[in-house]
Amino acid sequence: MSYPPADDRLRHLIAQQVNCDVDTWKLAFWIANGIVKCPEIRAEFRRIEAAHAAGQPCGDRNCDTCFAAQFATPTQENPA
Ligand SMILES: [Zn+2]
């Protein structure tokens, strides 16, 4: 069985990150649980991914995808 589990990967990834800053894994997992179940956060993930899929910047200042795109070399198929 792989870790994190495929059907609960997002929650485990968030908990791993939060765990660096809190005292217990239980607390990290509790915080991660609230994040993955938050409709506003899930909607924002969908909005960001839809923008990227359409080739548009998502507008989030923390977005690594858009940051990397600023430095991508334009090609003939995809001129700047
Ligand atoms: Zn983006």
Tab-separated table of C-alpha atoms and ligand atoms in Angstrom:
chain	number	residue	atom	x	y	z
A	1	MET	CA	0.000	0.000	0.000
A	2	SER	CA	1.400	3.349	-1.030
A	3	TYR	CA	1.549	6.472	1.069
A	4	PRO	CA	-0.185	8.837	0.965
A	5	PRO	CA	-3.287	6.804	0.111
A	6	ALA	CA	-4.644	7.612	-3.341
A	7	ASP	CA	-8.153	8.292	-2.045
A	8	ASP	CA	-6.971	10.634	0.726
A	9	ARG	CA	-3.828	12.112	-0.780
A	10	LEU	CA	-4.718	15.796	-0.529
A	11	ARG	CA	-5.522	15.622	3.182
A	12	HIS	CA	-2.326	13.730	3.941
A	13	LEU	CA	-0.194	16.143	1.906
A	14	ILE	CA	-1.677	19.135	3.724
A	15	ALA	CA	-1.242	17.409	7.089
A	16	GLN	CA	2.412	16.678	6.324
A	17	GLN	CA	2.991	20.369	5.574
A	18	VAL	CA	1.056	21.607	8.609
A	19	ASN	CA	2.866	19.080	10.808
A	20	CYS	CA	6.087	21.081	10.403
A	21	ASP	CA	4.511	23.948	12.363
A	22	VAL	CA	2.368	22.290	15.043
A	23	ASP	CA	3.085	20.033	18.001
A	24	THR	CA	1.232	16.878	17.051
A	25	TRP	CA	0.301	14.887	13.951
A	26	LYS	CA	-3.230	14.664	15.369
A	27	LEU	CA	-3.539	18.460	15.300
A	28	ALA	CA	-2.014	18.666	11.827
A	29	PHE	CA	-4.469	16.068	10.545
A	30	TRP	CA	-7.399	17.886	12.200
A	31	ILE	CA	-6.405	21.152	10.494
A	32	ALA	CA	-5.919	19.393	7.151
A	33	ASN	CA	-9.345	17.803	7.497
A	34	GLY	CA	-10.940	21.238	7.792
A	35	ILE	CA	-9.046	22.516	4.762
A	36	VAL	CA	-9.940	19.670	2.384
A	37	LYS	CA	-13.603	19.864	3.373
A	38	CYS	CA	-13.865	23.656	2.966
A	39	PRO	CA	-16.062	24.401	-0.082
A	40	GLU	CA	-14.475	27.819	-0.664
A	41	ILE	CA	-10.970	26.351	-0.791
A	42	ARG	CA	-12.026	23.522	-3.120
A	43	ALA	CA	-13.776	26.058	-5.377
A	44	GLU	CA	-10.630	28.174	-5.491
A	45	PHE	CA	-8.541	25.128	-6.516
A	46	ARG	CA	-11.020	24.469	-9.313
A	47	ARG	CA	-10.957	28.102	-10.446
A	48	ILE	CA	-7.145	28.116	-10.559
A	49	GLU	CA	-6.946	24.839	-12.485
A	50	ALA	CA	-9.648	25.963	-14.938
A	51	ALA	CA	-7.667	29.149	-15.639
A	52	HIS	CA	-4.494	27.142	-16.255
A	53	ALA	CA	-6.332	24.644	-18.473
A	54	ALA	CA	-7.538	27.591	-20.556
A	55	GLY	CA	-3.968	28.894	-20.832
A	56	GLN	CA	-4.761	31.894	-18.651
A	57	PRO	CA	-2.930	33.134	-15.546
A	58	CYS	CA	-4.917	32.343	-12.421
A	59	GLY	CA	-3.991	35.617	-10.731
A	60	ASP	CA	-2.854	33.998	-7.479
A	61	ARG	CA	0.388	35.618	-6.340
A	62	ASN	CA	1.612	32.324	-4.830
A	63	CYS	CA	1.083	30.237	-7.968
A	64	ASP	CA	4.212	28.325	-8.975
A	65	THR	CA	2.722	27.434	-12.367
A	66	CYS	CA	2.180	31.061	-13.360
A	67	PHE	CA	5.551	32.067	-11.911
A	68	ALA	CA	7.298	29.414	-14.027
A	69	ALA	CA	5.289	30.438	-17.111
A	70	GLN	CA	6.782	33.937	-16.906
A	71	PHE	CA	10.160	32.408	-17.684
A	72	ALA	CA	9.072	29.853	-20.262
A	73	THR	CA	10.520	30.295	-23.733
A	74	PRO	CA	7.792	31.071	-26.299
A	75	THR	CA	7.543	28.602	-29.195
A	76	GLN	CA	6.115	28.969	-32.688
A	77	GLU	CA	3.042	27.024	-31.671
A	78	ASN	CA	2.554	29.199	-28.623
A	79	PRO	CA	3.893	32.692	-29.338
A	80	ALA	CA	4.106	35.167	-26.476
B	1	ZN	ZN	-1.530	30.140	-11.823
